[in-house]
Coordinates of N, CA, C and O in Angstrom, one line a residue:
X13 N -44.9 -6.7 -43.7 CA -45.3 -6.4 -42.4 C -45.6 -4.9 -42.2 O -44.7 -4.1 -42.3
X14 N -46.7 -4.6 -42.1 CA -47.0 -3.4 -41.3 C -46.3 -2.0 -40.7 O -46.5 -0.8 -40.7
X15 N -45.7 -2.8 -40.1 CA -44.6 -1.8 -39.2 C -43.2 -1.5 -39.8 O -42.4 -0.6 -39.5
X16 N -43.2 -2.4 -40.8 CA -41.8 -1.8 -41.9 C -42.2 -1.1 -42.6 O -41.7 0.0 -42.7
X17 N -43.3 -1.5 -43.3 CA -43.6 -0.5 -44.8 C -44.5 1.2 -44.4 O -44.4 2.4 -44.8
X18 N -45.3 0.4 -43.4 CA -46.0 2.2 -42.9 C -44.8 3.1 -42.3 O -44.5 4.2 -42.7
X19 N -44.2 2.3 -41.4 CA -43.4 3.5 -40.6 C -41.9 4.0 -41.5 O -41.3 5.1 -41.4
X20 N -41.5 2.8 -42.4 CA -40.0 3.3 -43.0 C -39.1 2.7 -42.1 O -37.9 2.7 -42.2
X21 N -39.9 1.9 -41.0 CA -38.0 1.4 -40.5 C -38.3 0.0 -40.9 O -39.3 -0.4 -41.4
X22 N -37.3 -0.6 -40.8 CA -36.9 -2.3 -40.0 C -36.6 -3.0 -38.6 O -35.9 -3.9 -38.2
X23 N -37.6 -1.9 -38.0 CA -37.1 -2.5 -36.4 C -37.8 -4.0 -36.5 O -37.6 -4.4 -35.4
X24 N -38.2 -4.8 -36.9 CA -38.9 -5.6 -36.8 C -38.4 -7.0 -37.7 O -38.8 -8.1 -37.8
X25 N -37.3 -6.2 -38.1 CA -36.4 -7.1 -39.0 C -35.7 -8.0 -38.3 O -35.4 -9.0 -39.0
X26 N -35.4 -8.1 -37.5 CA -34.6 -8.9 -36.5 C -35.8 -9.9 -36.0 O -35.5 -11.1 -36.2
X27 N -36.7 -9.8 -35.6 CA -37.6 -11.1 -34.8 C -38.0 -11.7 -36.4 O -38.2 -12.9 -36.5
X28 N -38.2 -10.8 -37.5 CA -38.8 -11.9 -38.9 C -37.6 -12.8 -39.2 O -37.9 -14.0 -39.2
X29 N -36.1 -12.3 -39.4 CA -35.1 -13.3 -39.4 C -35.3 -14.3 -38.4 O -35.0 -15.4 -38.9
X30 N -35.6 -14.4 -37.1 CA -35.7 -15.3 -36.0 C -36.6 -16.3 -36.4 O -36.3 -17.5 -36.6
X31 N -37.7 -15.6 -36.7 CA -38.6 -16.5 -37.0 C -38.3 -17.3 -38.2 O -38.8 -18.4 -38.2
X32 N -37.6 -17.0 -39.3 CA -37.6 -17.9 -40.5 C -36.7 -18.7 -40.2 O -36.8 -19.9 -40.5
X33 N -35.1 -18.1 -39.3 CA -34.4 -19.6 -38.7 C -34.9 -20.2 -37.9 O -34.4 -21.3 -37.9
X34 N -36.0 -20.1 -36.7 CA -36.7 -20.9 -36.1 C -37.7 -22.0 -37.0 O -37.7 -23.2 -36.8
X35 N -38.6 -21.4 -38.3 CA -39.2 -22.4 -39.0 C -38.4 -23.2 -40.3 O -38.7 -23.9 -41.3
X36 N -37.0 -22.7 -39.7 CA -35.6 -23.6 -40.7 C -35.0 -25.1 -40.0 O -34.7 -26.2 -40.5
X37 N -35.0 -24.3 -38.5 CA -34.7 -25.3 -37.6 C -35.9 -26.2 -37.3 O -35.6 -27.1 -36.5
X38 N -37.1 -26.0 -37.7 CA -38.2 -27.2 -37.2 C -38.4 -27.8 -38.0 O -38.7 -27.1 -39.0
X39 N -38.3 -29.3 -38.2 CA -38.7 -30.3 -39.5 C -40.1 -30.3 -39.1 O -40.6 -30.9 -40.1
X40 N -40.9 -30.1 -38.5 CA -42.1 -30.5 -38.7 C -42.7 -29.3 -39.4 O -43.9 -29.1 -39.7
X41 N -41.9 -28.5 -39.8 CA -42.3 -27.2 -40.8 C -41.9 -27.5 -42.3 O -41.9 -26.5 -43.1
X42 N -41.5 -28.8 -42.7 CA -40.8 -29.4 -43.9 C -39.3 -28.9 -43.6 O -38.7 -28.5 -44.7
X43 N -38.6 -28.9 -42.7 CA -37.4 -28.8 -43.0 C -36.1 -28.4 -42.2 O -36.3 -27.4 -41.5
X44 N -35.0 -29.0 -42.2 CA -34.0 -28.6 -41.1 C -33.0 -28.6 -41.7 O -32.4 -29.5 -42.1
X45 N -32.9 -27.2 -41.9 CA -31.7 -26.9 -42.7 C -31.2 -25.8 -42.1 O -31.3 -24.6 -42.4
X46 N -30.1 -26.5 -41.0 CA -29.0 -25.8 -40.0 C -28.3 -24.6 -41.1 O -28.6 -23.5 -40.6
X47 N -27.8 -24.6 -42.0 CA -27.2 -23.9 -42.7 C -27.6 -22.6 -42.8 O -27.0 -21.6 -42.4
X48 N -29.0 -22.7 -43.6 CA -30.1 -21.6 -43.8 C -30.5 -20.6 -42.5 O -30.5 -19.4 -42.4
X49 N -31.0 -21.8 -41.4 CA -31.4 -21.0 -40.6 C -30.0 -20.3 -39.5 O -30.1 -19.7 -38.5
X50 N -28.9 -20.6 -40.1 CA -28.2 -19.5 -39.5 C -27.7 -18.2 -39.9 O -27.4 -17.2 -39.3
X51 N -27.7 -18.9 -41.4 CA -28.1 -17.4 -42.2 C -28.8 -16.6 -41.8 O -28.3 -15.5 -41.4
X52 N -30.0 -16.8 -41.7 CA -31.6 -16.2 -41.0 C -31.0 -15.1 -39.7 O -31.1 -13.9 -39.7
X53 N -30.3 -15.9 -38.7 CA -30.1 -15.6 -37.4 C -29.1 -14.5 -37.6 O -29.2 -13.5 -37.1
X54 N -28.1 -14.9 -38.4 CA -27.0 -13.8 -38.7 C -27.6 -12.8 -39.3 O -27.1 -11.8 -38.8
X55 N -28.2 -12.3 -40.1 CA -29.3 -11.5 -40.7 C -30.0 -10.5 -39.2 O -29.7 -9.3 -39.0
X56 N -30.7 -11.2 -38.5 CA -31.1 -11.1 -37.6 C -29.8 -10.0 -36.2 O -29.9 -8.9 -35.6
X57 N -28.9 -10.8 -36.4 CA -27.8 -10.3 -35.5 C -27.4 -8.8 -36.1 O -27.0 -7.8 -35.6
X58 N -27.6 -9.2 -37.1 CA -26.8 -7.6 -38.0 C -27.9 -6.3 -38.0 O -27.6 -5.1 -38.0
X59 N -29.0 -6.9 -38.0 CA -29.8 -5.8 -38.0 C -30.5 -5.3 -36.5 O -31.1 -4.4 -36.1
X60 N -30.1 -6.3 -36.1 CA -30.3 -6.1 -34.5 C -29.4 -5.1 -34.1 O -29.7 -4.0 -33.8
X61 N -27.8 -5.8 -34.0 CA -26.5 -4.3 -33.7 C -27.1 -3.2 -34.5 O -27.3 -2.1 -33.9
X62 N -27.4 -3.1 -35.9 CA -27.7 -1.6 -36.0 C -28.5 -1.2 -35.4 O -28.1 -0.2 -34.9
X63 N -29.6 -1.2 -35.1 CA -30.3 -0.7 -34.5 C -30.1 -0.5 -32.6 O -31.0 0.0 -31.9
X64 N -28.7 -1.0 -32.2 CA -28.6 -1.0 -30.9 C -29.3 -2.0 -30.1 O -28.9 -2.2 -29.0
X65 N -30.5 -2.8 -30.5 CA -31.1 -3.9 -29.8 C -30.8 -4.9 -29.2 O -31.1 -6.0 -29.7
X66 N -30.3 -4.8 -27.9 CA -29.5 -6.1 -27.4 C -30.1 -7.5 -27.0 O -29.7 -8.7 -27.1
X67 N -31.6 -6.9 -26.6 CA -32.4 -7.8 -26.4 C -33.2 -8.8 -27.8 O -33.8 -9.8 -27.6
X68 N -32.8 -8.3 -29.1 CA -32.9 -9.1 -30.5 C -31.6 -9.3 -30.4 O -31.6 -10.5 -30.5
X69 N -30.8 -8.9 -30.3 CA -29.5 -9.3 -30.9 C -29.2 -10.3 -30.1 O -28.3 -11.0 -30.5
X70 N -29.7 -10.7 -28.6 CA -29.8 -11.7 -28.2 C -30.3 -13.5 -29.0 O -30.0 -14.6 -29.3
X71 N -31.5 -12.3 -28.8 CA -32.3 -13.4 -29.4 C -31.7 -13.8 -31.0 O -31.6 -15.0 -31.1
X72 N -31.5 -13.5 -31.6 CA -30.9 -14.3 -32.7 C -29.4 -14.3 -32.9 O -28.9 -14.4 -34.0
X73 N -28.6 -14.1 -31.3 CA -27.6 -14.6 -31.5 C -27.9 -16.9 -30.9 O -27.4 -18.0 -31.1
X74 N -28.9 -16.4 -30.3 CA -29.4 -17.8 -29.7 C -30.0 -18.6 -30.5 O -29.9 -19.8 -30.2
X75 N -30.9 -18.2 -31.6 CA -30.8 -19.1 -32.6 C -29.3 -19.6 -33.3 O -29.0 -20.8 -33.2
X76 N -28.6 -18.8 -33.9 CA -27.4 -18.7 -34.8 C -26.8 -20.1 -33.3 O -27.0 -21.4 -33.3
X77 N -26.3 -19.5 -32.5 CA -25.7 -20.6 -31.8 C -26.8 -21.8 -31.8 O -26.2 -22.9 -31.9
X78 N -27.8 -21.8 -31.7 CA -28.3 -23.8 -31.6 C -28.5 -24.2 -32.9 O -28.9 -25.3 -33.2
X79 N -28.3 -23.2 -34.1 CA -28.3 -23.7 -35.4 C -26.5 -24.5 -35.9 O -26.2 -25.1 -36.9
X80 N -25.8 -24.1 -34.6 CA -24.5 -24.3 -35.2 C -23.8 -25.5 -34.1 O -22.7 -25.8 -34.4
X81 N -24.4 -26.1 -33.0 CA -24.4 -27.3 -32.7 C -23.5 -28.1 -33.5 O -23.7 -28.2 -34.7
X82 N -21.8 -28.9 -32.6 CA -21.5 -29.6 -33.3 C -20.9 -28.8 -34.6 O -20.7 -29.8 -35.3
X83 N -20.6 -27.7 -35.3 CA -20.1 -27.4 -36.1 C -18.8 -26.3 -36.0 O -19.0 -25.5 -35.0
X84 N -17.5 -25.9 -36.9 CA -16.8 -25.1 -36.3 C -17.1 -24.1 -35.6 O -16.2 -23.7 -34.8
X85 N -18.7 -23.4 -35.8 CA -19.0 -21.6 -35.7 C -19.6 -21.7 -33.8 O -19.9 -20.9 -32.8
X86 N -19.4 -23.1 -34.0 CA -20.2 -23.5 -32.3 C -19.7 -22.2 -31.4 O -20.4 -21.3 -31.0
X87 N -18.4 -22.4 -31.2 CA -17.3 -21.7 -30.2 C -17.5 -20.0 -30.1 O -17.9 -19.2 -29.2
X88 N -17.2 -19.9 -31.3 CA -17.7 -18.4 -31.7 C -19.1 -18.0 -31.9 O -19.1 -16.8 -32.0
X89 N -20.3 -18.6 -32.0 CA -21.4 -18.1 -31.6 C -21.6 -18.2 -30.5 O -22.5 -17.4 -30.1
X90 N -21.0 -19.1 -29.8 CA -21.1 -18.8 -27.9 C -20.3 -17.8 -27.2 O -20.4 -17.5 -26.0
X91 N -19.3 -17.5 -28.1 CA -18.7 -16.2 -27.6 C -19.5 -15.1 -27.8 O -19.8 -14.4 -26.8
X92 N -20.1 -14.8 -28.9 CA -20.7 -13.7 -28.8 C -22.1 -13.7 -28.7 O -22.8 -12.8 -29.0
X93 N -22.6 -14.8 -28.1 CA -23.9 -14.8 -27.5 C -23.5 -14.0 -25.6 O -24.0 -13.0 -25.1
X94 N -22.6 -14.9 -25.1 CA -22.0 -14.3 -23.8 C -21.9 -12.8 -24.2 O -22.8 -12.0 -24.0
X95 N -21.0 -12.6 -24.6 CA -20.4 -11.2 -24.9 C -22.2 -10.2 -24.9 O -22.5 -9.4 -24.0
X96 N -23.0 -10.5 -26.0 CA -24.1 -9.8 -25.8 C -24.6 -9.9 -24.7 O -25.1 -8.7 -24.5
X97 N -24.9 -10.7 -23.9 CA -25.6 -11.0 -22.4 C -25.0 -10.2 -21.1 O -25.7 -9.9 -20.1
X98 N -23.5 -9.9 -21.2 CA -22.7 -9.1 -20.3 C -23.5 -8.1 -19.7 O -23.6 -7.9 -18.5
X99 N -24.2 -7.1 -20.9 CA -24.6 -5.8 -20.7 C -26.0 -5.7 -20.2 O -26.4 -4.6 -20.1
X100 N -27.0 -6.8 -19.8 CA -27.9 -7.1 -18.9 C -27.6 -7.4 -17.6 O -26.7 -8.2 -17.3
X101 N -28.3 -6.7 -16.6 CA -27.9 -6.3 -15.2 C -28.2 -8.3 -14.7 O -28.9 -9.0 -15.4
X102 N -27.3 -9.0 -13.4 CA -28.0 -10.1 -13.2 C -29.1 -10.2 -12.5 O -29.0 -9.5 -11.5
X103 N -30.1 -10.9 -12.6 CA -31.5 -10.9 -12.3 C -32.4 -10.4 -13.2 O -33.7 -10.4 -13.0
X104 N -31.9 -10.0 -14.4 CA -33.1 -9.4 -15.5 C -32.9 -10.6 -16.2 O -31.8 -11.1 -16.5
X105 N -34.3 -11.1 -16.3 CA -34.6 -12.7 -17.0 C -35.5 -12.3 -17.8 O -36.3 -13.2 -18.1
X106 N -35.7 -11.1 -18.5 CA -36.9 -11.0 -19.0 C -37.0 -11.9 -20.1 O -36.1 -12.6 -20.6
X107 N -38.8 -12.0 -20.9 CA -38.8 -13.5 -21.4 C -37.8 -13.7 -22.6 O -37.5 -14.8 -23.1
X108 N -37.4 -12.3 -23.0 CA -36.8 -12.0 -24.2 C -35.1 -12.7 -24.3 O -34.5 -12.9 -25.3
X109 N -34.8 -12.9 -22.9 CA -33.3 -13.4 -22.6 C -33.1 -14.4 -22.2 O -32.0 -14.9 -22.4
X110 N -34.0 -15.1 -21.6 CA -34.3 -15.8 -20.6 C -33.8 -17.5 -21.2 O -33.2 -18.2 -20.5
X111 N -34.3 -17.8 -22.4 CA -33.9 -18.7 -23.1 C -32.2 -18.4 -23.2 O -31.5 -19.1 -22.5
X112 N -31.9 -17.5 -23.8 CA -30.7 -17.6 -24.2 C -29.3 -17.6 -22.7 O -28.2 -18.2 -22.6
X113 N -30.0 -16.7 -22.0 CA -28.9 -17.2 -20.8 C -29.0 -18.2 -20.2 O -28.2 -18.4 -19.3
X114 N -30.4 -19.6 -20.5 CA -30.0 -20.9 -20.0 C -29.2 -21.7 -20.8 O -28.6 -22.8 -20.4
X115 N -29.2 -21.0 -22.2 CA -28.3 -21.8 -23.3 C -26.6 -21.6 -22.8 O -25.8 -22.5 -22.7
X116 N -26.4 -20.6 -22.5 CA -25.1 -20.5 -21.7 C -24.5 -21.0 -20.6 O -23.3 -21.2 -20.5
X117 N -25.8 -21.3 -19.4 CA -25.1 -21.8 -18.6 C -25.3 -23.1 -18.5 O -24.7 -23.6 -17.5
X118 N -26.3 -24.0 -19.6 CA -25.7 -25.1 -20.0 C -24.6 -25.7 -20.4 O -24.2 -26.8 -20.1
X119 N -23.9 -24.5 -21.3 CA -22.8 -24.9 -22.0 C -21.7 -24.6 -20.6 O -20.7 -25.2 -20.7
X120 N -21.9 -23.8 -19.6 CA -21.0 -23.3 -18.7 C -21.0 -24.8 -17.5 O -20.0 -25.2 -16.9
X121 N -22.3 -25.3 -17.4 CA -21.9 -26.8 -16.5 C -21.9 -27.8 -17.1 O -21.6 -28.8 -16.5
X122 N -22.2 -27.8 -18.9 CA -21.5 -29.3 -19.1 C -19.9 -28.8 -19.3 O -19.2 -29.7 -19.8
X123 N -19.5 -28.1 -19.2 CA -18.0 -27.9 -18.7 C -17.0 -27.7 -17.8 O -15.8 -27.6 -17.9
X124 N -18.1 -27.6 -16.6 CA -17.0 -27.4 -14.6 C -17.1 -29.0 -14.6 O -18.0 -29.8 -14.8
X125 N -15.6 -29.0 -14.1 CA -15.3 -30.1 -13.6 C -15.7 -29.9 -12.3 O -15.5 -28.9 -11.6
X126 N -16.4 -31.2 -12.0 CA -16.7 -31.2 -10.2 C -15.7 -31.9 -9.3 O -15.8 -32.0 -8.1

C-alpha cells in the first residue's frame, strides 16, 4: 500500500488487518475461518493502541468480538470493545463507530431483564 511504503508509517495497518478478518469472516470470499480472522483483528487492535487510534482500535476491536461469537474470548472482547468506546463523547456516531456501539448495545438488551 502506498501510504506505508512512501511515507514510512503503518497508520494504515489497522484498517488492512480489518479488512483481511472481514474477508476471513465472509465465506462467500472462500472461507470462514473465525480463528484467523481474529488473529487479523487482534493485529489490528495492537497497532491501532500504538498509534493512539481509538477510532481503528474500535473498529477491529468489533471485528475480533463478532469473530469470537459463542467462544471463551466472547466476554473479554466485549469488555474491551466497551472499555474502548467510553472515551467517545455520547452522540458521536460517526460511521467509523457506529457499527460497533450497536454491537454493544445489542449485547446490553439481549441481557436487561424486563
Amino acid at each position: 500500500h502506498a501510504s506505508i511504503t512512501e511515507s514510512g508509517t503503518n497508520f494504515a495497518l489497522p484498517a488492512v488487518y480489518c479488512l483481511d478478518g472481514e474477508l476471513r469472516l465472509n465465506e462467500a470470499y472462500g472461507g470462514y475461518d473465525r480463528d484467523a480472522a481474529y488473529i487479523a483483528f487482534t493485529r489490528g487492535v495492537e497497532v491501532a493502541r500504538s498509534h493512539g487510534s481509538r477510532a481503528l482500535e474500535a473498529q477491529a476491536l468489533y471485528g475480533a468480538l463478532r469473530s469470537r461469537r459463542d467462544h471463551a474470548e466472547e466476554q473479554i472482547a466485549l469488555e474491551q470493545l466497551r472499555a474502548c468506546l467510553e472515551v467517545f463523547t455520547p452522540g458521536e456516531d460517526s460511521q467509523d463507530i457506529a457499527g460497533p456501539i450497536a454491537l454493544v448495545e445489542s449485547y446490553e438488551s439481549a441481557t436487561d431483564v424486563t
